[in-house]
Short mmCIF file of C-alpha atoms in Angstrom, two decimals:
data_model
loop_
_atom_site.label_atom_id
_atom_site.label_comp_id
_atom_site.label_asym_id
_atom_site.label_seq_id
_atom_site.Cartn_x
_atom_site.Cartn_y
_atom_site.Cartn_z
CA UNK A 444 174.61 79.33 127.30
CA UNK A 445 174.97 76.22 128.58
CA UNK A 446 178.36 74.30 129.33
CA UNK A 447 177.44 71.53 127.02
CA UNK A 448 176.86 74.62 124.27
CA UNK A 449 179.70 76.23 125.11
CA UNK A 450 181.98 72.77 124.69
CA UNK A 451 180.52 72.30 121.50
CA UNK A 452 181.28 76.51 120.23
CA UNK A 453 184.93 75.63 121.13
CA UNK A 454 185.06 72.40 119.60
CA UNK A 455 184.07 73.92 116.44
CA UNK A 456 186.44 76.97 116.97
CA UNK A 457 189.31 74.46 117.34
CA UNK A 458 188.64 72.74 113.84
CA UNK A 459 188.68 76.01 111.94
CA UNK A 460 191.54 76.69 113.68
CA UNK A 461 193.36 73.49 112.74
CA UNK A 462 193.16 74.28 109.31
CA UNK A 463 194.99 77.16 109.63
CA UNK A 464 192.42 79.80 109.65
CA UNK A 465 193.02 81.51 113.65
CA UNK A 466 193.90 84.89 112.15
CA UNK A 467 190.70 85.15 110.63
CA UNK A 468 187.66 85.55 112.40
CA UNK A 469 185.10 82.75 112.71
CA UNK A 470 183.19 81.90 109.37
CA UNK A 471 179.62 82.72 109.26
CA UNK A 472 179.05 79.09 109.14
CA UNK A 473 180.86 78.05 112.08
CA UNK A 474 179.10 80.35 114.32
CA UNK A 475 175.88 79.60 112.76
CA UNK A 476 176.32 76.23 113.36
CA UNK A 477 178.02 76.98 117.10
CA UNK A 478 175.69 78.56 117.74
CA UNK A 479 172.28 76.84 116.12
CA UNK A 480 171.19 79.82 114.27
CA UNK A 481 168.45 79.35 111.99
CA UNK A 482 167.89 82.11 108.63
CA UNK A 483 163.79 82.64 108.94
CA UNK A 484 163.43 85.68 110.78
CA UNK A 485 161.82 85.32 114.34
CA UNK A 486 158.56 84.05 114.90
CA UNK A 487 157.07 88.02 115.71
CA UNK A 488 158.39 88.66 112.52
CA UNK A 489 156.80 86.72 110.61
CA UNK A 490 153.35 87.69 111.62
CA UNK A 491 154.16 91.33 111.25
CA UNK A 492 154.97 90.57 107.54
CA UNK A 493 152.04 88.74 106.94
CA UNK A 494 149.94 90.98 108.55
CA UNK A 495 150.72 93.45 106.23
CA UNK A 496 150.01 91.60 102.37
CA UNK A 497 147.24 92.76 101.31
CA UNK A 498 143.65 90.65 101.88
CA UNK A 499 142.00 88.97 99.38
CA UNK A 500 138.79 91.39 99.37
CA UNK A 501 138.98 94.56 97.31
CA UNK A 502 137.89 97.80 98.66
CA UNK A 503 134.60 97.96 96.26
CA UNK A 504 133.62 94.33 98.12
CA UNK A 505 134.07 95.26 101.85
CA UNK A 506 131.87 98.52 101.28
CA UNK A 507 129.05 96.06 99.34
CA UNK A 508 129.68 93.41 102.04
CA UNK A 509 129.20 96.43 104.89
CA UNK A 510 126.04 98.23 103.17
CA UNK A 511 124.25 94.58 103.01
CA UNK A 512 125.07 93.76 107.14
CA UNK A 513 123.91 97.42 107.66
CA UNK A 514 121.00 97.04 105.93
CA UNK A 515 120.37 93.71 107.52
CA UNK A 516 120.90 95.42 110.67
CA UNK A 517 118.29 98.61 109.80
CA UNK A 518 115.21 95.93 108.50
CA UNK A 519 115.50 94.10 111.78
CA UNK A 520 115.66 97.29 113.92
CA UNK A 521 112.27 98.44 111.57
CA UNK A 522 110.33 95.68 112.08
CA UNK A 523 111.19 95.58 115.98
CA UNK A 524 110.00 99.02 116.08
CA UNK A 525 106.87 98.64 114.15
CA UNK A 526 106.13 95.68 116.84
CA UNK A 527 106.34 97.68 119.39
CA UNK A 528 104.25 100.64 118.09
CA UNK A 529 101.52 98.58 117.54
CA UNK A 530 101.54 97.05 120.79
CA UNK A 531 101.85 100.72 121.94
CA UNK A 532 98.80 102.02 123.53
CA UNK A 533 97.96 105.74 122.03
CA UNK A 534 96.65 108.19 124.22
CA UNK A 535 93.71 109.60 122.70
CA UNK A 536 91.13 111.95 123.33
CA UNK A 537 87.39 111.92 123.76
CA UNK A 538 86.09 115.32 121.93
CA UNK A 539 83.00 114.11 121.11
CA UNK A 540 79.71 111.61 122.34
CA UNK A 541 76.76 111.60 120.17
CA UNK A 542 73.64 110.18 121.13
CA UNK A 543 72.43 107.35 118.45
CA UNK A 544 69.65 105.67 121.22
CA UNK A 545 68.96 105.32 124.61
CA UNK A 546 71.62 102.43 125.08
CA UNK A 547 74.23 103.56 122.22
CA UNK A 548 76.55 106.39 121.79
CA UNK A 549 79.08 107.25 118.95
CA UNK A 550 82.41 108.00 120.41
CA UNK A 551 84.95 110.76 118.42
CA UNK A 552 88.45 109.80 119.43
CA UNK A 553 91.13 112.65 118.57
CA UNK A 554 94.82 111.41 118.76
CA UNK A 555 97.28 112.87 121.74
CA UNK A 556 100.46 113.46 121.71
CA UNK A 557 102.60 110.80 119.65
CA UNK A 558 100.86 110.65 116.34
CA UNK A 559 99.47 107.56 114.88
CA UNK A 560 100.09 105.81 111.50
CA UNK A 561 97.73 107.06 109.24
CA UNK A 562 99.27 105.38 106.26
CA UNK A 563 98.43 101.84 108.15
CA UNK A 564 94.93 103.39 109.03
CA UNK A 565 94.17 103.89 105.34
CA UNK A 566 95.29 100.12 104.42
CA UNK A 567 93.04 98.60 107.29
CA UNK A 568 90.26 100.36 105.85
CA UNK A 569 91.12 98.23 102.72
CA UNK A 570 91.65 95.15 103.51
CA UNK A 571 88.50 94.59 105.68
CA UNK A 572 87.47 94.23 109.42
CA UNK A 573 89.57 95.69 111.91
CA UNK A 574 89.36 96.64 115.47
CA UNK A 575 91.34 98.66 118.15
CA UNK A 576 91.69 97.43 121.54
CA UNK A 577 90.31 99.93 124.61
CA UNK A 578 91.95 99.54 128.02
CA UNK A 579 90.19 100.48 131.43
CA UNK A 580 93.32 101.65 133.45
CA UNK A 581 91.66 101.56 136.53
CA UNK A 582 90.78 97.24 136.44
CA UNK A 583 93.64 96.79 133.97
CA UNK A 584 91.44 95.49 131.05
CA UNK A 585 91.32 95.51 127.84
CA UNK A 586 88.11 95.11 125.30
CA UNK A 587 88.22 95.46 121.47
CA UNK A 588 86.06 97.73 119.28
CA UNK A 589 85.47 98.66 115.75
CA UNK A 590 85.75 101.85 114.66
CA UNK A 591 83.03 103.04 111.77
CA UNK A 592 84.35 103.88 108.55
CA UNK A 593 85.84 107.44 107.70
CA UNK A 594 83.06 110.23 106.56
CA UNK A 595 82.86 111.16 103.14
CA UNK A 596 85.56 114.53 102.45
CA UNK A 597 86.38 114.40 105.96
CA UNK A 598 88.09 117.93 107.40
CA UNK A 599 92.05 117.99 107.96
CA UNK A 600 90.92 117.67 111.62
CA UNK A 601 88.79 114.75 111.28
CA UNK A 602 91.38 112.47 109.03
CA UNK A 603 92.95 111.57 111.95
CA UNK A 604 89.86 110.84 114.09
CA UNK A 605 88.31 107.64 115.19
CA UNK A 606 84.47 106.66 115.46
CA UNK A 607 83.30 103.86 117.62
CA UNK A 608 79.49 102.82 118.32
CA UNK A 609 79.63 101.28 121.92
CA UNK A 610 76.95 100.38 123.55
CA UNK A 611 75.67 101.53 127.49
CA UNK A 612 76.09 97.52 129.40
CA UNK A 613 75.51 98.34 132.58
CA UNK A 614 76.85 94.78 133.45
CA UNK A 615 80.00 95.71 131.00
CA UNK A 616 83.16 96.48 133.01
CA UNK A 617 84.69 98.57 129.93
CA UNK A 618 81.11 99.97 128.39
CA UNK A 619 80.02 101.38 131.26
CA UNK A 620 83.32 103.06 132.71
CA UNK A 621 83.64 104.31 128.82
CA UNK A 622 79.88 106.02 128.72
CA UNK A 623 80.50 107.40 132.36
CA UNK A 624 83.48 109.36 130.80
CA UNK A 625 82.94 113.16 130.14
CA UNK A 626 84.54 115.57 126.94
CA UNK A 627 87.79 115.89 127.06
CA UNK A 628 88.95 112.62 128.84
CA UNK A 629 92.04 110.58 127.79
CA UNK A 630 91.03 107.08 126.23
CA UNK A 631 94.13 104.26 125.59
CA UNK A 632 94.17 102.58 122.14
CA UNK A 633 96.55 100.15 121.08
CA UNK A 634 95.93 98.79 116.77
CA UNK A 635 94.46 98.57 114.42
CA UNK A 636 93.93 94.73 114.65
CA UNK A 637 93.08 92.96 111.84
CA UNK A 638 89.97 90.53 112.50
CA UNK A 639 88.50 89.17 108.80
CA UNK A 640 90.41 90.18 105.59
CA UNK A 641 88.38 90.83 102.58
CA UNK A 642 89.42 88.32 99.69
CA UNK A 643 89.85 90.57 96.25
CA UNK A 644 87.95 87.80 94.87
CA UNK A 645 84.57 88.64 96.72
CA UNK A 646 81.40 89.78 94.89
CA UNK A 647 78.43 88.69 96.86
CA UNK A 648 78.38 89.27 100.48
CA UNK A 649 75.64 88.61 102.85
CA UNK A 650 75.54 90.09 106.30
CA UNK A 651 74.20 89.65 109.45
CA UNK A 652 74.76 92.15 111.84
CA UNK A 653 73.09 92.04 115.79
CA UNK A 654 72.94 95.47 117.25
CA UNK A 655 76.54 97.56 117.51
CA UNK A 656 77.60 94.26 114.63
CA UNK A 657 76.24 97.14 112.30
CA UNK A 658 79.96 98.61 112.80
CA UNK A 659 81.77 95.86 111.07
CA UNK A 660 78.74 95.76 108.14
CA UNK A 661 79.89 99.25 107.75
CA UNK A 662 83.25 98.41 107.60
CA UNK A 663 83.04 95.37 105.00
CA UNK A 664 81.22 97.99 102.75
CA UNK A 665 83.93 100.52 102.88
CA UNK A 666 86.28 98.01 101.67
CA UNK A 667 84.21 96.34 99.28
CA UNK A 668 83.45 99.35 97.13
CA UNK A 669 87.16 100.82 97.74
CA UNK A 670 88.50 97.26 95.32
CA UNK A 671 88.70 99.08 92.18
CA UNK A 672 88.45 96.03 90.36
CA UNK A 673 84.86 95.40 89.14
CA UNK A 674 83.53 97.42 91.85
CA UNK A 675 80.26 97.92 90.13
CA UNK A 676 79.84 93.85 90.03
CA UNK A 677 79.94 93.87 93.67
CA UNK A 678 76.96 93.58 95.94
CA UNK A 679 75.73 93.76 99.81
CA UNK A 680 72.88 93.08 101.69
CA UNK A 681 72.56 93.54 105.18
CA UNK A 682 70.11 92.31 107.76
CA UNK A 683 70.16 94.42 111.01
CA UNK A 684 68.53 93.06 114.07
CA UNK A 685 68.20 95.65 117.34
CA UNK A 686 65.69 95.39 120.20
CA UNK A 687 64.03 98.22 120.19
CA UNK A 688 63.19 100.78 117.39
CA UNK A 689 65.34 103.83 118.18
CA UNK A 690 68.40 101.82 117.92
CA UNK A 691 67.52 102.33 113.96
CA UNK A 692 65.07 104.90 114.06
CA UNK A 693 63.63 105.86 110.72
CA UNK A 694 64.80 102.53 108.92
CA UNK A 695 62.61 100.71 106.70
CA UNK A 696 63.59 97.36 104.79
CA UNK A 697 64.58 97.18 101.17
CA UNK A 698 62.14 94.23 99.71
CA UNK A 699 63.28 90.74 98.55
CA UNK A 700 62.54 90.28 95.15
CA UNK A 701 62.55 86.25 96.22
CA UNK A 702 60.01 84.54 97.92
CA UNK A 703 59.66 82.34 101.08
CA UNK A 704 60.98 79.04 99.70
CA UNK A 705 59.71 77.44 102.66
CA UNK A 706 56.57 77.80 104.39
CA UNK A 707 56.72 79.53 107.97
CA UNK A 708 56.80 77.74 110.65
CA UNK A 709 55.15 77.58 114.16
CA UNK A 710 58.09 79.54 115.58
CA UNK A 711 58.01 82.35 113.15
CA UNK A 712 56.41 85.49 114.10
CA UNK A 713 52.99 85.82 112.67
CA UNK A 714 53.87 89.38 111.10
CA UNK A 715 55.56 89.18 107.52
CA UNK A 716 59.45 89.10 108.49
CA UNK A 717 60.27 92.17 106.35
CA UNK A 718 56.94 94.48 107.94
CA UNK A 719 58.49 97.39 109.48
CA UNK A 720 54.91 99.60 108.94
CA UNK A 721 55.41 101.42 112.39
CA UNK A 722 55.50 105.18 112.31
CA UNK A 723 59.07 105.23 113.68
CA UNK A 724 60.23 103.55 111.00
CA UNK A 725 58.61 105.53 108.12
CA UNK A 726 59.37 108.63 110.35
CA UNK A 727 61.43 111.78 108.60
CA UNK A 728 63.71 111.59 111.54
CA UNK A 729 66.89 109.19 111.59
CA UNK A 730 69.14 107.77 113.67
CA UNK A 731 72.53 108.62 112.83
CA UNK A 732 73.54 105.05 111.84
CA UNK A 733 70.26 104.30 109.59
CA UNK A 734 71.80 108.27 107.69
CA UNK A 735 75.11 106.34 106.99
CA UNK A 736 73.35 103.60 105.63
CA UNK A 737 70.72 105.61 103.50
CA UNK A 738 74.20 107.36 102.28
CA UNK A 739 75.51 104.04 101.69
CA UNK A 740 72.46 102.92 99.33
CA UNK A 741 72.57 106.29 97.58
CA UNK A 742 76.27 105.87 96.96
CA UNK A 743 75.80 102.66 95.40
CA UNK A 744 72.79 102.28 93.79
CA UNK A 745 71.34 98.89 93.55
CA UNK A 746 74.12 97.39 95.16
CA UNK A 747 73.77 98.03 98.56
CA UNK A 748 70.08 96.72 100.64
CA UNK A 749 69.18 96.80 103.68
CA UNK A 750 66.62 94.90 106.16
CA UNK A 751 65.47 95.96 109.28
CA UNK A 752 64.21 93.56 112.46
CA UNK A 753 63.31 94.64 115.80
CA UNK A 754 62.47 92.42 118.99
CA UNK A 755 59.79 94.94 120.30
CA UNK A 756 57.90 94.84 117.02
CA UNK A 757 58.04 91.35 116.74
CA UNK A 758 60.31 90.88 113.70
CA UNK A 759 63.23 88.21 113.86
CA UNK A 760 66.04 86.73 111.58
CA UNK A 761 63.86 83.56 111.23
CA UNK A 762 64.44 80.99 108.79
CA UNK A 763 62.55 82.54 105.87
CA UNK A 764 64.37 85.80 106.52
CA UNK A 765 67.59 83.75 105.96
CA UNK A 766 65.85 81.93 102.68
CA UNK A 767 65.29 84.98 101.43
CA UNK A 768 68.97 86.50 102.16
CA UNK A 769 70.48 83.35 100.58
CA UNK A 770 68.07 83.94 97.47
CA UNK A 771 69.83 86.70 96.56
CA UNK A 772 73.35 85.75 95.39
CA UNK A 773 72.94 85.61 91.58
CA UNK A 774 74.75 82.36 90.26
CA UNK A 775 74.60 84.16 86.90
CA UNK A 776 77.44 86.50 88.10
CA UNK A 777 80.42 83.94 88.39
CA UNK A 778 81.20 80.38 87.55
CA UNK A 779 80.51 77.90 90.45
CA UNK A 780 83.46 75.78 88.71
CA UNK A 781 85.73 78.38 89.68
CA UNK A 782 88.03 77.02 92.39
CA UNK A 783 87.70 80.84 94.25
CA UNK A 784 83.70 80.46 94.01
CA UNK A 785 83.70 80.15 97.86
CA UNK A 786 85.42 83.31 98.18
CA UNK A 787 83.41 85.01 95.56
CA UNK A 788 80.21 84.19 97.82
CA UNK A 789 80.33 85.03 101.60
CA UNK A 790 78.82 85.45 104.73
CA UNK A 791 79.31 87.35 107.56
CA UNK A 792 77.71 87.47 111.31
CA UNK A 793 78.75 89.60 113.58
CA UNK A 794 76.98 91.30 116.63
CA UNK A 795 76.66 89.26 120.37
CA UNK A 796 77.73 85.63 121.15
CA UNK A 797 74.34 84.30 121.45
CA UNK A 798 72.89 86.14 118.14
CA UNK A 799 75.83 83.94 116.04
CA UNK A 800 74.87 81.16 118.21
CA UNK A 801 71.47 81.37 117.41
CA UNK A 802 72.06 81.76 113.62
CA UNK A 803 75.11 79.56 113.15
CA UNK A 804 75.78 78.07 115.88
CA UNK A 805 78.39 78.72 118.20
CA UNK A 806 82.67 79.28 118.51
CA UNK A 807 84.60 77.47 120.08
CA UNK A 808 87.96 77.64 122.41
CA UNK A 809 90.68 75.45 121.22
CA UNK A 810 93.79 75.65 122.78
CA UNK A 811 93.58 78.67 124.53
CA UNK A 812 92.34 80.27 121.05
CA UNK A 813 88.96 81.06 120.22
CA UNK A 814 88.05 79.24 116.51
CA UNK A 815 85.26 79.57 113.78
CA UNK A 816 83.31 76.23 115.11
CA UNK A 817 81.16 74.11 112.93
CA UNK A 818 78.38 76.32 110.93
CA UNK A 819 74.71 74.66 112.22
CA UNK A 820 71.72 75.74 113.23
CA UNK A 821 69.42 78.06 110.87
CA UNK A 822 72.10 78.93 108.36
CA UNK A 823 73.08 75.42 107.90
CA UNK A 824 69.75 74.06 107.09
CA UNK A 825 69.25 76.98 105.17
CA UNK A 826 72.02 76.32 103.08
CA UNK A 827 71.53 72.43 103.09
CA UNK A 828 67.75 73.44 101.74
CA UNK A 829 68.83 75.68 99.26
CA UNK A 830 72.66 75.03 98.09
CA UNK A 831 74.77 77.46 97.67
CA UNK A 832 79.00 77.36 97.76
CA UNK A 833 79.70 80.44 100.47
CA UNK A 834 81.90 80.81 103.07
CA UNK A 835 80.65 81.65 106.33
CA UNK A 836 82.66 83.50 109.08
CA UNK A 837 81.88 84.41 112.37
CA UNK A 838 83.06 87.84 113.88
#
């Protein structure tokens, strides 16, 4: 205490005890005001009684308000793992490698270790083209491919299985080390990768597929007839250009009911477009992709057609091939008011850069991104010549 606190203590000591009050000890107000004492308890105090009231939040609301951060918490944590299994690459293995032509193989692709998805298999397969991506661990690359659609009653062995048609490049860094690879190997997939989603809307699709571009034909056929909305209304028709003959051994064209609507050209082949009168062709022996589309046909009756062209027997995808292919969307099946009409009508190229070049002209980079590019070239006057409201995509 200090001596100016302890002067005033005695001061106030001395008044109480000049009125008379020394024999009794000090009041309770004298020393509280000697000695500057204050009634609220101490500052600790305080927060320990406040500390324990009760909060504002009832039991019933901190478990709700818990259960929503935790589930918060688990979506964020699912979605961050599904991310990273699909940028996963799966080890799989190579059990089988059949022969479809001197340049093309089918490759069977069992999964390893870790297995994949097949839930988010089964909804690729419905929603339209999709690919996997193939890495080459020796050059660190990576190339995408499209697997062929499931078999029909598959085995419990085969559900899980993957088909790819790849064709032998010799100038193709991941081609060739993937044909030079013998039974048994170990193959890296990371997907599936959606390319082109099939619009529900869709009834009408022409196709133009160039060589192994077959694959994603297949594909848009799987998931057109697996829409189980007016899936009898639907129709296909494919036109399938290879180079030489065995690459669709034992094929032979379905007929256009529609004629030439212009008259060929200089630069058409002499030979009708759809001629495929060769023995191979009309041969009892099939390559294994022209069996999936004969199944295919026989499946779907009337709704699925086919054309054939081959280099070496000097039929192309000319202009009155294309006439022909746009001749046969039926504007009696839809209204062309509708404002889905465009999707309702499509077509689809797929196969080598300079077969959608030469049919539609090419994509283009934008960006860093390659993009659709203006449709020109032999569709576009096609469709200019005979109008039609489609929508054209590139693979």
């Amino acid at each position: 205490m200090t001596p100016r606190a302890a002067s005033s203590q005695v001061s106030s000591i001395s008044r109480c005890v000049s009125k008379g009050s020394l024999c009794k000890p000090p009041s309770s107000h004298c020393l509280r005001s000697a000695q500057g004492y204050s009634s609220a308890p101490p500052q600790s105090e305080r927060k320990l009684r406040q500390s324990g009231q009760p909060s504002g939040l009832k039991s019933w609301q901190r478990y709700a308000i818990t259960m929503v951060i935790g589930g918060v918490v688990y979506g964020l944590y699912e979605g961050y793992s599904n991310k990273q299994a699909r940028d996963a690459f799966i080890p799989y293995k190579l059990v089988e490698k059949d022969l479809v032509s001197t340049s093309a193989s089918i490759f069977v692709l069992q999964p390893q270790g870790r297995s994949p998805d097949l839930d988010t298999y089964k909804e690729a397969w419905q929603r339209g083209i999709w690919n996997f991506h193939f890495k080459q661990p020796q050059l660190q690359i990576v190339r995408a491919y499209t697997p062929l659609p499931p078999q029909d009653a598959p085995s419990a062995e085969e559900v899980s299985q993957l088909r790819f048609l790849i064709r032998n490049d010799a100038y193709g860094e991941m081609s060739s080390y993937l044909h030079q690879l013998p039974i048994g190997s170990q193959i890296e997939l990371r997907g599936p990768n959606i390319e082109y989603e099939l619009s529900p809307d869709v009834k009408q699709i022409v196709f133009f597929a160039g060589g192994t571009g077959i694959a994603p034909a297949l594909q848009v056929a799987h998931a057109l007839f697996s829409q189980k909305e007016h899936s009898k209304d639907k129709k296909l028709h494919i036109l399938w250009a290879n180079r030489k003959r065995d690459d669709c051994v034992g094929g032979h064209s379905d007929y256009s009911p529609v004629e030439p609507l212009v008259k060929k050209s200089a630069t058409s082949s002499d030979s009708p477009t759809l001629s495929t009168s060769t023995k191979a062709a009309f041969s009892n022996d099939q390559g294994l992709v022209v069996k999936e589309l004969e199944r295919l046909k026989e499946k779907h009756p009337g709704q699925v057609t086919v054309e054939y062209f081959v280099n070496e027997e000097n039929t192309w995808i000319d202009r009155d091939a294309v006439f022909r292919a746009l001749g046969r969307f039926d504007d009696n099946d839809f209204s062309c008011r509708s404002s889905s009409s465009q999707e309702q009508r499509q077509i689809l190229i797929s196969g080598p850069s300079g077969f959608i070049s030469y049919l539609a002209g090419p994509k283009e980079w934008r960006n860093g991104r390659e993009q659709q590019g203006g449709v020109s070239k032999i569709l576009a006057h096609a469709i200019s010549m005979n109008p039609h409201n489609v929508k054209v995509w590139k693979i």
